[in-house]
Amino acid sequence: NAGVTQTPKFQVLKTGQSMTLQCAQDMNHEYMSWYRQDPGMGLRLIHYSVGAGITDQGEVPNGYNVSRSTTEDFPLRLLSAAPSQTSVYFCASSPRRGDSNQPQHFGDGTRLSIL
Amino acid sequence: KNQVEQSPQSLIILEGKNCTLQCNYTVSPFSNLRWYKQDTGRGPVSLTIMTFSENTKSNGRYTATLDADTKQSSLHITASQLSDSASYICVVSALGSYIPTFGRGTSLIVHP
């Protein structure tokens, strides 16, 4: 039982490049989400999914796309990387939707730098 | 606008001492409040979850309190250990919302 696995752990991109951050969970959780964490700020929700085939926008969705074709995987795509997207990205999952009384399980993050 | 404010921003204590971290929120209608511990370079790990009807919850040396009337919570750490050095994050969810509100965290350093 690996929990939430994020790959890669580190990535450097050039402005304008695209890439996909991978997230997989093996706990059969319905709810998955992506956050970014910037210095001096709380985690901010980018996109979330309440189940396979269902996704929705969080607080800061611009510049990012997601899809949820299976319960286990929830990739985050940067369409055209910008320096403002330099951040640490966390994927999280929980058994049910975000306001349930269940803890979210977080991955260990992807540290992304955009030059 | 929903907000979560944590204090202090940072705290340094000696090993073996107790400390208390504060969280004030304006999230409404309230669903639950969670405390997470985030070690450097790692993702947050859940410590406690409290709903409206709960005013105290413990997890080992960690005890969280909630006053839903004043919209305040505290996290008390007893007999601190070096491994308690981390950032502690308060998160509040509103009823019916998929978007939780995160505080900026309190950075705790425990010195030997």
mmCIF file with all atom_site columns, C-alpha atoms in Angstrom:
data_model
loop_
_atom_site.group_PDB
_atom_site.id
_atom_site.type_symbol
_atom_site.label_atom_id
_atom_site.label_alt_id
_atom_site.label_comp_id
_atom_site.label_asym_id
_atom_site.label_entity_id
_atom_site.label_seq_id
_atom_site.pdbx_PDB_ins_code
_atom_site.Cartn_x
_atom_site.Cartn_y
_atom_site.Cartn_z
_atom_site.occupancy
_atom_site.B_iso_or_equiv
_atom_site.pdbx_formal_charge
_atom_site.auth_seq_id
_atom_site.auth_comp_id
_atom_site.auth_asym_id
_atom_site.auth_atom_id
_atom_site.pdbx_PDB_model_num
ATOM 1   C CA . ASN A 1 1   ? 0.000   0.000  0.000   1.00 0.00 ? 1   ASN A CA 1
ATOM 2   C CA . ALA A 1 2   ? 1.984   2.985  -1.298  1.00 0.00 ? 2   ALA A CA 1
ATOM 3   C CA . GLY A 1 3   ? -0.663  5.670  -0.588  1.00 0.00 ? 3   GLY A CA 1
ATOM 4   C CA . VAL A 1 4   ? -0.371  8.657  -2.937  1.00 0.00 ? 4   VAL A CA 1
ATOM 5   C CA . THR A 1 5   ? 2.543   8.552  -5.376  1.00 0.00 ? 5   THR A CA 1
ATOM 6   C CA . GLN A 1 6   ? 3.679   11.603 -7.328  1.00 0.00 ? 6   GLN A CA 1
ATOM 7   C CA . THR A 1 7   ? 6.160   11.656 -10.183 1.00 0.00 ? 7   THR A CA 1
ATOM 8   C CA . PRO A 1 8   ? 8.505   13.243 -10.963 1.00 0.00 ? 8   PRO A CA 1
ATOM 9   C CA . LYS A 1 9   ? 9.844   14.606 -7.661  1.00 0.00 ? 9   LYS A CA 1
ATOM 10  C CA . PHE A 1 10  ? 11.740  17.418 -9.377  1.00 0.00 ? 10  PHE A CA 1
ATOM 11  C CA . GLN A 1 11  ? 11.406  19.039 -12.787 1.00 0.00 ? 11  GLN A CA 1
ATOM 12  C CA . VAL A 1 12  ? 12.884  22.040 -14.566 1.00 0.00 ? 12  VAL A CA 1
ATOM 13  C CA . LEU A 1 13  ? 11.085  23.416 -17.600 1.00 0.00 ? 13  LEU A CA 1
ATOM 14  C CA . LYS A 1 14  ? 11.582  26.262 -20.007 1.00 0.00 ? 14  LYS A CA 1
ATOM 15  C CA . THR A 1 15  ? 8.862   28.850 -20.504 1.00 0.00 ? 15  THR A CA 1
ATOM 16  C CA . GLY A 1 16  ? 6.333   27.604 -23.036 1.00 0.00 ? 16  GLY A CA 1
ATOM 17  C CA . GLN A 1 17  ? 7.025   23.904 -22.559 1.00 0.00 ? 17  GLN A CA 1
ATOM 18  C CA . SER A 1 18  ? 4.247   21.545 -21.559 1.00 0.00 ? 18  SER A CA 1
ATOM 19  C CA . MET A 1 19  ? 4.379   18.635 -19.180 1.00 0.00 ? 19  MET A CA 1
ATOM 20  C CA . THR A 1 20  ? 2.263   16.271 -17.112 1.00 0.00 ? 20  THR A CA 1
ATOM 21  C CA . LEU A 1 21  ? 2.613   15.713 -13.389 1.00 0.00 ? 21  LEU A CA 1
ATOM 22  C CA . GLN A 1 22  ? 1.543   12.221 -12.441 1.00 0.00 ? 22  GLN A CA 1
ATOM 23  C CA . CYS A 1 23  ? -0.465  11.227 -9.387  1.00 0.00 ? 23  CYS A CA 1
ATOM 24  C CA . ALA A 1 24  ? -1.635  7.742  -8.454  1.00 0.00 ? 24  ALA A CA 1
ATOM 25  C CA . GLN A 1 25  ? -3.326  6.373  -5.334  1.00 0.00 ? 25  GLN A CA 1
ATOM 26  C CA . ASP A 1 26  ? -3.937  2.749  -4.383  1.00 0.00 ? 26  ASP A CA 1
ATOM 27  C CA . MET A 1 27  ? -6.544  3.318  -1.652  1.00 0.00 ? 27  MET A CA 1
ATOM 28  C CA . ASN A 1 28  ? -9.617  3.322  -3.924  1.00 0.00 ? 28  ASN A CA 1
ATOM 29  C CA . HIS A 1 29  ? -10.364 6.910  -2.907  1.00 0.00 ? 29  HIS A CA 1
ATOM 30  C CA . GLU A 1 30  ? -13.126 8.751  -4.740  1.00 0.00 ? 30  GLU A CA 1
ATOM 31  C CA . TYR A 1 31  ? -11.849 12.270 -4.162  1.00 0.00 ? 31  TYR A CA 1
ATOM 32  C CA . MET A 1 32  ? -8.541  13.487 -5.587  1.00 0.00 ? 32  MET A CA 1
ATOM 33  C CA . SER A 1 33  ? -7.141  16.965 -5.821  1.00 0.00 ? 33  SER A CA 1
ATOM 34  C CA . TRP A 1 34  ? -4.150  19.022 -6.888  1.00 0.00 ? 34  TRP A CA 1
ATOM 35  C CA . TYR A 1 35  ? -2.689  21.885 -4.844  1.00 0.00 ? 35  TYR A CA 1
ATOM 36  C CA . ARG A 1 36  ? 0.173   24.267 -5.257  1.00 0.00 ? 36  ARG A CA 1
ATOM 37  C CA . GLN A 1 37  ? 2.231   25.515 -2.333  1.00 0.00 ? 37  GLN A CA 1
ATOM 38  C CA . ASP A 1 38  ? 4.102   28.794 -2.624  1.00 0.00 ? 38  ASP A CA 1
ATOM 39  C CA . PRO A 1 39  ? 6.325   30.455 0.009   1.00 0.00 ? 39  PRO A CA 1
ATOM 40  C CA . GLY A 1 40  ? 4.335   32.416 2.570   1.00 0.00 ? 40  GLY A CA 1
ATOM 41  C CA . MET A 1 41  ? 0.987   31.152 1.312   1.00 0.00 ? 41  MET A CA 1
ATOM 42  C CA . GLY A 1 42  ? -1.364  28.363 2.244   1.00 0.00 ? 42  GLY A CA 1
ATOM 43  C CA . LEU A 1 43  ? -1.959  25.495 -0.133  1.00 0.00 ? 43  LEU A CA 1
ATOM 44  C CA . ARG A 1 44  ? -4.264  26.505 -2.956  1.00 0.00 ? 44  ARG A CA 1
ATOM 45  C CA . LEU A 1 45  ? -6.561  24.125 -4.789  1.00 0.00 ? 45  LEU A CA 1
ATOM 46  C CA . ILE A 1 46  ? -6.013  23.900 -8.548  1.00 0.00 ? 46  ILE A CA 1
ATOM 47  C CA . HIS A 1 47  ? -8.434  21.189 -9.676  1.00 0.00 ? 47  HIS A CA 1
ATOM 48  C CA . TYR A 1 48  ? -10.286 18.355 -8.022  1.00 0.00 ? 48  TYR A CA 1
ATOM 49  C CA . SER A 1 49  ? -12.222 15.228 -8.925  1.00 0.00 ? 49  SER A CA 1
ATOM 50  C CA . VAL A 1 50  ? -15.034 13.480 -7.023  1.00 0.00 ? 50  VAL A CA 1
ATOM 51  C CA . GLY A 1 51  ? -14.768 10.320 -9.095  1.00 0.00 ? 51  GLY A CA 1
ATOM 52  C CA . ALA A 1 52  ? -13.696 8.841  -12.395 1.00 0.00 ? 52  ALA A CA 1
ATOM 53  C CA . GLY A 1 53  ? -14.860 10.991 -15.292 1.00 0.00 ? 53  GLY A CA 1
ATOM 54  C CA . ILE A 1 54  ? -15.688 13.992 -13.082 1.00 0.00 ? 54  ILE A CA 1
ATOM 55  C CA . THR A 1 55  ? -13.399 16.992 -12.613 1.00 0.00 ? 55  THR A CA 1
ATOM 56  C CA . ASP A 1 56  ? -13.895 20.595 -11.570 1.00 0.00 ? 56  ASP A CA 1
ATOM 57  C CA . GLN A 1 57  ? -11.938 23.785 -11.018 1.00 0.00 ? 57  GLN A CA 1
ATOM 58  C CA . GLY A 1 58  ? -10.511 24.927 -7.717  1.00 0.00 ? 58  GLY A CA 1
ATOM 59  C CA . GLU A 1 59  ? -9.240  28.362 -6.747  1.00 0.00 ? 59  GLU A CA 1
ATOM 60  C CA . VAL A 1 60  ? -6.370  28.703 -9.233  1.00 0.00 ? 60  VAL A CA 1
ATOM 61  C CA . PRO A 1 61  ? -7.153  26.568 -12.326 1.00 0.00 ? 61  PRO A CA 1
ATOM 62  C CA . ASN A 1 62  ? -5.789  28.820 -15.076 1.00 0.00 ? 62  ASN A CA 1
ATOM 63  C CA . GLY A 1 63  ? -2.959  27.254 -17.069 1.00 0.00 ? 63  GLY A CA 1
ATOM 64  C CA . TYR A 1 64  ? -3.701  23.719 -15.868 1.00 0.00 ? 64  TYR A CA 1
ATOM 65  C CA . ASN A 1 65  ? -5.787  20.819 -17.160 1.00 0.00 ? 65  ASN A CA 1
ATOM 66  C CA . VAL A 1 66  ? -6.776  17.568 -15.488 1.00 0.00 ? 66  VAL A CA 1
ATOM 67  C CA . SER A 1 67  ? -8.545  14.351 -16.403 1.00 0.00 ? 67  SER A CA 1
ATOM 68  C CA . ARG A 1 68  ? -9.732  11.363 -14.362 1.00 0.00 ? 68  ARG A CA 1
ATOM 69  C CA . SER A 1 69  ? -10.149 8.312  -16.567 1.00 0.00 ? 69  SER A CA 1
ATOM 70  C CA . THR A 1 70  ? -9.608  5.859  -13.698 1.00 0.00 ? 70  THR A CA 1
ATOM 71  C CA . THR A 1 71  ? -10.150 5.954  -9.941  1.00 0.00 ? 71  THR A CA 1
ATOM 72  C CA . GLU A 1 72  ? -6.412  5.545  -9.333  1.00 0.00 ? 72  GLU A CA 1
ATOM 73  C CA . ASP A 1 73  ? -4.864  8.230  -11.552 1.00 0.00 ? 73  ASP A CA 1
ATOM 74  C CA . PHE A 1 74  ? -5.256  11.997 -11.649 1.00 0.00 ? 74  PHE A CA 1
ATOM 75  C CA . PRO A 1 75  ? -2.647  13.683 -13.886 1.00 0.00 ? 75  PRO A CA 1
ATOM 76  C CA . LEU A 1 76  ? -2.113  17.443 -13.949 1.00 0.00 ? 76  LEU A CA 1
ATOM 77  C CA . ARG A 1 77  ? -1.104  19.028 -17.250 1.00 0.00 ? 77  ARG A CA 1
ATOM 78  C CA . LEU A 1 78  ? 0.675   22.327 -17.678 1.00 0.00 ? 78  LEU A CA 1
ATOM 79  C CA . LEU A 1 79  ? -0.289  23.525 -21.119 1.00 0.00 ? 79  LEU A CA 1
ATOM 80  C CA . SER A 1 80  ? 2.367   26.223 -21.678 1.00 0.00 ? 80  SER A CA 1
ATOM 81  C CA . ALA A 1 81  ? 4.619   26.654 -18.640 1.00 0.00 ? 81  ALA A CA 1
ATOM 82  C CA . ALA A 1 82  ? 5.123   30.143 -17.237 1.00 0.00 ? 82  ALA A CA 1
ATOM 83  C CA . PRO A 1 83  ? 7.543   31.323 -14.507 1.00 0.00 ? 83  PRO A CA 1
ATOM 84  C CA . SER A 1 84  ? 4.528   32.054 -12.280 1.00 0.00 ? 84  SER A CA 1
ATOM 85  C CA . GLN A 1 85  ? 3.873   28.317 -12.194 1.00 0.00 ? 85  GLN A CA 1
ATOM 86  C CA . THR A 1 86  ? 7.136   27.661 -10.360 1.00 0.00 ? 86  THR A CA 1
ATOM 87  C CA . SER A 1 87  ? 5.908   25.979 -7.209  1.00 0.00 ? 87  SER A CA 1
ATOM 88  C CA . VAL A 1 88  ? 5.621   22.766 -5.248  1.00 0.00 ? 88  VAL A CA 1
ATOM 89  C CA . TYR A 1 89  ? 2.646   20.711 -6.392  1.00 0.00 ? 89  TYR A CA 1
ATOM 90  C CA . PHE A 1 90  ? 0.840   18.291 -4.117  1.00 0.00 ? 90  PHE A CA 1
ATOM 91  C CA . CYS A 1 91  ? -1.681  15.661 -5.028  1.00 0.00 ? 91  CYS A CA 1
ATOM 92  C CA . ALA A 1 92  ? -4.096  14.441 -2.358  1.00 0.00 ? 92  ALA A CA 1
ATOM 93  C CA . SER A 1 93  ? -6.873  11.898 -2.043  1.00 0.00 ? 93  SER A CA 1
ATOM 94  C CA . SER A 1 94  ? -9.618  11.047 0.449   1.00 0.00 ? 94  SER A CA 1
ATOM 95  C CA . PRO A 1 95  ? -12.336 8.430  0.591   1.00 0.00 ? 95  PRO A CA 1
ATOM 96  C CA . ARG A 1 96  ? -15.096 10.893 -0.193  1.00 0.00 ? 96  ARG A CA 1
ATOM 97  C CA . ARG A 1 97  ? -15.562 14.467 -1.229  1.00 0.00 ? 97  ARG A CA 1
ATOM 98  C CA . GLY A 1 98  ? -13.533 17.311 0.198   1.00 0.00 ? 98  GLY A CA 1
ATOM 99  C CA . ASP A 1 99  ? -15.831 18.382 3.008   1.00 0.00 ? 99  ASP A CA 1
ATOM 100 C CA . SER A 1 100 ? -16.238 14.928 4.498   1.00 0.00 ? 100 SER A CA 1
ATOM 101 C CA . ASN A 1 101 ? -14.810 14.157 7.907   1.00 0.00 ? 101 ASN A CA 1
ATOM 102 C CA . GLN A 1 102 ? -11.999 12.164 6.421   1.00 0.00 ? 102 GLN A CA 1
ATOM 103 C CA . PRO A 1 103 ? -8.339  13.125 6.296   1.00 0.00 ? 103 PRO A CA 1
ATOM 104 C CA . GLN A 1 104 ? -6.759  13.866 2.978   1.00 0.00 ? 104 GLN A CA 1
ATOM 105 C CA . HIS A 1 105 ? -3.699  11.777 2.138   1.00 0.00 ? 105 HIS A CA 1
ATOM 106 C CA . PHE A 1 106 ? -1.002  13.794 0.424   1.00 0.00 ? 106 PHE A CA 1
ATOM 107 C CA . GLY A 1 107 ? 1.839   12.762 -1.827  1.00 0.00 ? 107 GLY A CA 1
ATOM 108 C CA . ASP A 1 108 ? 5.322   14.112 -1.210  1.00 0.00 ? 108 ASP A CA 1
ATOM 109 C CA . GLY A 1 109 ? 5.106   16.707 -3.939  1.00 0.00 ? 109 GLY A CA 1
ATOM 110 C CA . THR A 1 110 ? 6.658   17.647 -7.262  1.00 0.00 ? 110 THR A CA 1
ATOM 111 C CA . ARG A 1 111 ? 9.065   20.580 -7.150  1.00 0.00 ? 111 ARG A CA 1
ATOM 112 C CA . LEU A 1 112 ? 8.712   22.432 -10.444 1.00 0.00 ? 112 LEU A CA 1
ATOM 113 C CA . SER A 1 113 ? 10.888  25.278 -11.683 1.00 0.00 ? 113 SER A CA 1
ATOM 114 C CA . ILE A 1 114 ? 10.059  27.233 -14.829 1.00 0.00 ? 114 ILE A CA 1
ATOM 115 C CA . LEU A 1 115 ? 12.946  29.169 -16.343 1.00 0.00 ? 115 LEU A CA 1
ATOM 116 C CA . LYS B 2 1   ? -14.309 35.571 1.939   1.00 0.00 ? 1   LYS B CA 1
ATOM 117 C CA . ASN B 2 2   ? -13.307 32.438 3.844   1.00 0.00 ? 2   ASN B CA 1
ATOM 118 C CA . GLN B 2 3   ? -10.040 32.905 5.700   1.00 0.00 ? 3   GLN B CA 1
ATOM 119 C CA . VAL B 2 4   ? -7.838  30.966 8.091   1.00 0.00 ? 4   VAL B CA 1
ATOM 120 C CA . GLU B 2 5   ? -5.253  32.827 10.152  1.00 0.00 ? 5   GLU B CA 1
ATOM 121 C CA . GLN B 2 6   ? -2.559  31.036 12.122  1.00 0.00 ? 6   GLN B CA 1
ATOM 122 C CA . SER B 2 7   ? -0.297  32.330 14.846  1.00 0.00 ? 7   SER B CA 1
ATOM 123 C CA . PRO B 2 8   ? 2.476   32.563 15.600  1.00 0.00 ? 8   PRO B CA 1
ATOM 124 C CA . GLN B 2 9   ? 4.107   32.443 12.174  1.00 0.00 ? 9   GLN B CA 1
ATOM 125 C CA . SER B 2 10  ? 7.120   30.715 13.706  1.00 0.00 ? 10  SER B CA 1
ATOM 126 C CA . LEU B 2 11  ? 8.084   29.372 17.106  1.00 0.00 ? 11  LEU B CA 1
ATOM 127 C CA . ILE B 2 12  ? 11.287  28.056 18.666  1.00 0.00 ? 12  ILE B CA 1
ATOM 128 C CA . ILE B 2 13  ? 11.136  25.940 21.816  1.00 0.00 ? 13  ILE B CA 1
ATOM 129 C CA . LEU B 2 14  ? 13.433  23.653 23.780  1.00 0.00 ? 14  LEU B CA 1
ATOM 130 C CA . GLU B 2 15  ? 13.001  19.910 23.692  1.00 0.00 ? 15  GLU B CA 1
ATOM 131 C CA . GLY B 2 16  ? 10.666  18.702 26.401  1.00 0.00 ? 16  GLY B CA 1
ATOM 132 C CA . LYS B 2 17  ? 8.675   21.936 26.608  1.00 0.00 ? 17  LYS B CA 1
ATOM 133 C CA . ASN B 2 18  ? 5.011   22.326 25.725  1.00 0.00 ? 18  ASN B CA 1
ATOM 134 C CA . CYS B 2 19  ? 3.622   24.751 23.164  1.00 0.00 ? 19  CYS B CA 1
ATOM 135 C CA . THR B 2 20  ? 0.301   25.905 21.743  1.00 0.00 ? 20  THR B CA 1
ATOM 136 C CA . LEU B 2 21  ? -0.448  26.976 18.187  1.00 0.00 ? 21  LEU B CA 1
ATOM 137 C CA . GLN B 2 22  ? -3.479  29.068 17.278  1.00 0.00 ? 22  GLN B CA 1
ATOM 138 C CA . CYS B 2 23  ? -5.919  29.046 14.368  1.00 0.00 ? 23  CYS B CA 1
ATOM 139 C CA . ASN B 2 24  ? -8.723  31.586 13.788  1.00 0.00 ? 24  ASN B CA 1
ATOM 140 C CA . TYR B 2 25  ? -11.141 31.190 10.924  1.00 0.00 ? 25  TYR B CA 1
ATOM 141 C CA . THR B 2 26  ? -14.045 32.905 9.214   1.00 0.00 ? 26  THR B CA 1
ATOM 142 C CA . VAL B 2 27  ? -15.205 29.900 7.141   1.00 0.00 ? 27  VAL B CA 1
ATOM 143 C CA . SER B 2 28  ? -18.980 29.538 7.078   1.00 0.00 ? 28  SER B CA 1
ATOM 144 C CA . PRO B 2 29  ? -21.039 27.410 7.267   1.00 0.00 ? 29  PRO B CA 1
ATOM 145 C CA . PHE B 2 30  ? -18.557 25.322 9.205   1.00 0.00 ? 30  PHE B CA 1
ATOM 146 C CA . SER B 2 31  ? -18.059 21.626 8.409   1.00 0.00 ? 31  SER B CA 1
ATOM 147 C CA . ASN B 2 32  ? -14.779 20.547 9.945   1.00 0.00 ? 32  ASN B CA 1
ATOM 148 C CA . LEU B 2 33  ? -11.341 21.719 11.022  1.00 0.00 ? 33  LEU B CA 1
ATOM 149 C CA . ARG B 2 34  ? -8.189  19.720 10.464  1.00 0.00 ? 34  ARG B CA 1
ATOM 150 C CA . TRP B 2 35  ? -4.635  20.054 11.696  1.00 0.00 ? 35  TRP B CA 1
ATOM 151 C CA . TYR B 2 36  ? -1.806  18.730 9.552   1.00 0.00 ? 36  TYR B CA 1
ATOM 152 C CA . LYS B 2 37  ? 1.912   18.326 10.190  1.00 0.00 ? 37  LYS B CA 1
ATOM 153 C CA . GLN B 2 38  ? 4.239   18.960 7.267   1.00 0.00 ? 38  GLN B CA 1
ATOM 154 C CA . ASP B 2 39  ? 7.869   17.917 7.546   1.00 0.00 ? 39  ASP B CA 1
ATOM 155 C CA . THR B 2 40  ? 10.378  19.689 5.317   1.00 0.00 ? 40  THR B CA 1
ATOM 156 C CA . GLY B 2 41  ? 10.263  18.239 1.811   1.00 0.00 ? 41  GLY B CA 1
ATOM 157 C CA . ARG B 2 42  ? 7.226   16.070 2.526   1.00 0.00 ? 42  ARG B CA 1
ATOM 158 C CA . GLY B 2 43  ? 3.486   16.288 2.068   1.00 0.00 ? 43  GLY B CA 1
ATOM 159 C CA . PRO B 2 44  ? 1.146   17.222 4.946   1.00 0.00 ? 44  PRO B CA 1
ATOM 160 C CA . VAL B 2 45  ? 0.055   14.421 7.271   1.00 0.00 ? 45  VAL B CA 1
ATOM 161 C CA . SER B 2 46  ? -3.252  14.535 9.142   1.00 0.00 ? 46  SER B CA 1
ATOM 162 C CA . LEU B 2 47  ? -3.107  14.953 12.932  1.00 0.00 ? 47  LEU B CA 1
ATOM 163 C CA . THR B 2 48  ? -6.730  15.602 13.939  1.00 0.00 ? 48  THR B CA 1
ATOM 164 C CA . ILE B 2 49  ? -10.152 16.302 12.438  1.00 0.00 ? 49  ILE B CA 1
ATOM 165 C CA . MET B 2 50  ? -12.912 18.006 14.431  1.00 0.00 ? 50  MET B CA 1
ATOM 166 C CA . THR B 2 51  ? -16.522 18.656 13.563  1.00 0.00 ? 51  THR B CA 1
ATOM 167 C CA . PHE B 2 52  ? -18.858 21.265 15.020  1.00 0.00 ? 52  PHE B CA 1
ATOM 168 C CA . SER B 2 53  ? -19.868 19.074 17.955  1.00 0.00 ? 53  SER B CA 1
ATOM 169 C CA . GLU B 2 54  ? -16.333 18.195 19.034  1.00 0.00 ? 54  GLU B CA 1
ATOM 170 C CA . ASN B 2 55  ? -14.293 20.532 21.211  1.00 0.00 ? 55  ASN B CA 1
ATOM 171 C CA . THR B 2 56  ? -11.256 18.373 21.958  1.00 0.00 ? 56  THR B CA 1
ATOM 172 C CA . LYS B 2 57  ? -9.437  15.650 20.102  1.00 0.00 ? 57  LYS B CA 1
ATOM 173 C CA . SER B 2 58  ? -6.098  14.037 20.885  1.00 0.00 ? 58  SER B CA 1
ATOM 174 C CA . ASN B 2 59  ? -3.540  12.144 18.849  1.00 0.00 ? 59  ASN B CA 1
ATOM 175 C CA . GLY B 2 60  ? -0.710  11.063 21.119  1.00 0.00 ? 60  GLY B CA 1
ATOM 176 C CA . ARG B 2 61  ? 1.099   14.182 22.354  1.00 0.00 ? 61  ARG B CA 1
ATOM 177 C CA . TYR B 2 62  ? -1.029  16.393 20.099  1.00 0.00 ? 62  TYR B CA 1
ATOM 178 C CA . THR B 2 63  ? -4.301  17.802 21.444  1.00 0.00 ? 63  THR B CA 1
ATOM 179 C CA . ALA B 2 64  ? -6.546  20.022 19.348  1.00 0.00 ? 64  ALA B CA 1
ATOM 180 C CA . THR B 2 65  ? -9.347  22.158 20.737  1.00 0.00 ? 65  THR B CA 1
ATOM 181 C CA . LEU B 2 66  ? -12.186 23.857 18.907  1.00 0.00 ? 66  LEU B CA 1
ATOM 182 C CA . ASP B 2 67  ? -14.452 26.717 19.966  1.00 0.00 ? 67  ASP B CA 1
ATOM 183 C CA . ALA B 2 68  ? -17.018 26.967 17.188  1.00 0.00 ? 68  ALA B CA 1
ATOM 184 C CA . ASP B 2 69  ? -18.650 30.004 18.806  1.00 0.00 ? 69  ASP B CA 1
ATOM 185 C CA . THR B 2 70  ? -15.499 32.127 18.644  1.00 0.00 ? 70  THR B CA 1
ATOM 186 C CA . LYS B 2 71  ? -14.216 30.310 15.553  1.00 0.00 ? 71  LYS B CA 1
ATOM 187 C CA . GLN B 2 72  ? -10.919 29.477 17.153  1.00 0.00 ? 72  GLN B CA 1
ATOM 188 C CA . SER B 2 73  ? -8.841  26.329 17.406  1.00 0.00 ? 73  SER B CA 1
ATOM 189 C CA . SER B 2 74  ? -5.586  25.492 19.093  1.00 0.00 ? 74  SER B CA 1
ATOM 190 C CA . LEU B 2 75  ? -3.075  22.687 18.779  1.00 0.00 ? 75  LEU B CA 1
ATOM 191 C CA . HIS B 2 76  ? -1.216  21.844 21.972  1.00 0.00 ? 76  HIS B CA 1
ATOM 192 C CA . ILE B 2 77  ? 1.984   19.825 21.784  1.00 0.00 ? 77  ILE B CA 1
ATOM 193 C CA . THR B 2 78  ? 3.079   18.180 25.025  1.00 0.00 ? 78  THR B CA 1
ATOM 194 C CA . ALA B 2 79  ? 6.673   17.274 25.909  1.00 0.00 ? 79  ALA B CA 1
ATOM 195 C CA . SER B 2 80  ? 8.034   18.329 22.542  1.00 0.00 ? 80  SER B CA 1
ATOM 196 C CA . GLN B 2 81  ? 10.557  16.191 20.687  1.00 0.00 ? 81  GLN B CA 1
ATOM 197 C CA . LEU B 2 82  ? 13.087  17.061 18.005  1.00 0.00 ? 82  LEU B CA 1
ATOM 198 C CA . SER B 2 83  ? 10.880  15.238 15.502  1.00 0.00 ? 83  SER B CA 1
ATOM 199 C CA . ASP B 2 84  ? 8.097   17.758 16.174  1.00 0.00 ? 84  ASP B CA 1
ATOM 200 C CA . SER B 2 85  ? 10.081  20.323 14.166  1.00 0.00 ? 85  SER B CA 1
ATOM 201 C CA . ALA B 2 86  ? 7.788   20.950 11.201  1.00 0.00 ? 86  ALA B CA 1
ATOM 202 C CA . SER B 2 87  ? 5.136   23.246 9.813   1.00 0.00 ? 87  SER B CA 1
ATOM 203 C CA . TYR B 2 88  ? 1.665   22.863 11.325  1.00 0.00 ? 88  TYR B CA 1
ATOM 204 C CA . ILE B 2 89  ? -1.225  23.713 9.050   1.00 0.00 ? 89  ILE B CA 1
ATOM 205 C CA . CYS B 2 90  ? -4.821  24.463 10.003  1.00 0.00 ? 90  CYS B CA 1
ATOM 206 C CA . VAL B 2 91  ? -7.465  23.687 7.346   1.00 0.00 ? 91  VAL B CA 1
ATOM 207 C CA . VAL B 2 92  ? -11.160 24.533 7.533   1.00 0.00 ? 92  VAL B CA 1
ATOM 208 C CA . SER B 2 93  ? -13.897 23.185 5.266   1.00 0.00 ? 93  SER B CA 1
ATOM 209 C CA . ALA B 2 94  ? -17.328 24.649 4.674   1.00 0.00 ? 94  ALA B CA 1
ATOM 210 C CA . LEU B 2 95  ? -20.475 22.559 4.390   1.00 0.00 ? 95  LEU B CA 1
ATOM 211 C CA . GLY B 2 96  ? -21.137 21.545 0.810   1.00 0.00 ? 96  GLY B CA 1
ATOM 212 C CA . SER B 2 97  ? -17.802 22.885 -0.439  1.00 0.00 ? 97  SER B CA 1
ATOM 213 C CA . TYR B 2 98  ? -15.146 20.909 -2.228  1.00 0.00 ? 98  TYR B CA 1
ATOM 214 C CA . ILE B 2 99  ? -12.585 23.675 -1.651  1.00 0.00 ? 99  ILE B CA 1
ATOM 215 C CA . PRO B 2 100 ? -10.992 23.736 1.814   1.00 0.00 ? 100 PRO B CA 1
ATOM 216 C CA . THR B 2 101 ? -9.316  26.877 3.151   1.00 0.00 ? 101 THR B CA 1
ATOM 217 C CA . PHE B 2 102 ? -5.724  26.451 4.288   1.00 0.00 ? 102 PHE B CA 1
ATOM 218 C CA . GLY B 2 103 ? -3.836  28.574 6.776   1.00 0.00 ? 103 GLY B CA 1
ATOM 219 C CA . ARG B 2 104 ? -0.257  29.592 6.029   1.00 0.00 ? 104 ARG B CA 1
ATOM 220 C CA . GLY B 2 105 ? 1.064   27.364 8.770   1.00 0.00 ? 105 GLY B CA 1
ATOM 221 C CA . THR B 2 106 ? 3.177   27.784 11.904  1.00 0.00 ? 106 THR B CA 1
ATOM 222 C CA . SER B 2 107 ? 6.804   26.774 11.601  1.00 0.00 ? 107 SER B CA 1
ATOM 223 C CA . LEU B 2 108 ? 7.939   25.033 14.783  1.00 0.00 ? 108 LEU B CA 1
ATOM 224 C CA . ILE B 2 109 ? 11.586  24.423 15.594  1.00 0.00 ? 109 ILE B CA 1
ATOM 225 C CA . VAL B 2 110 ? 12.470  22.255 18.580  1.00 0.00 ? 110 VAL B CA 1
ATOM 226 C CA . HIS B 2 111 ? 16.035  22.695 19.853  1.00 0.00 ? 111 HIS B CA 1
ATOM 227 C CA . PRO B 2 112 ? 17.858  20.117 21.978  1.00 0.00 ? 112 PRO B CA 1
#
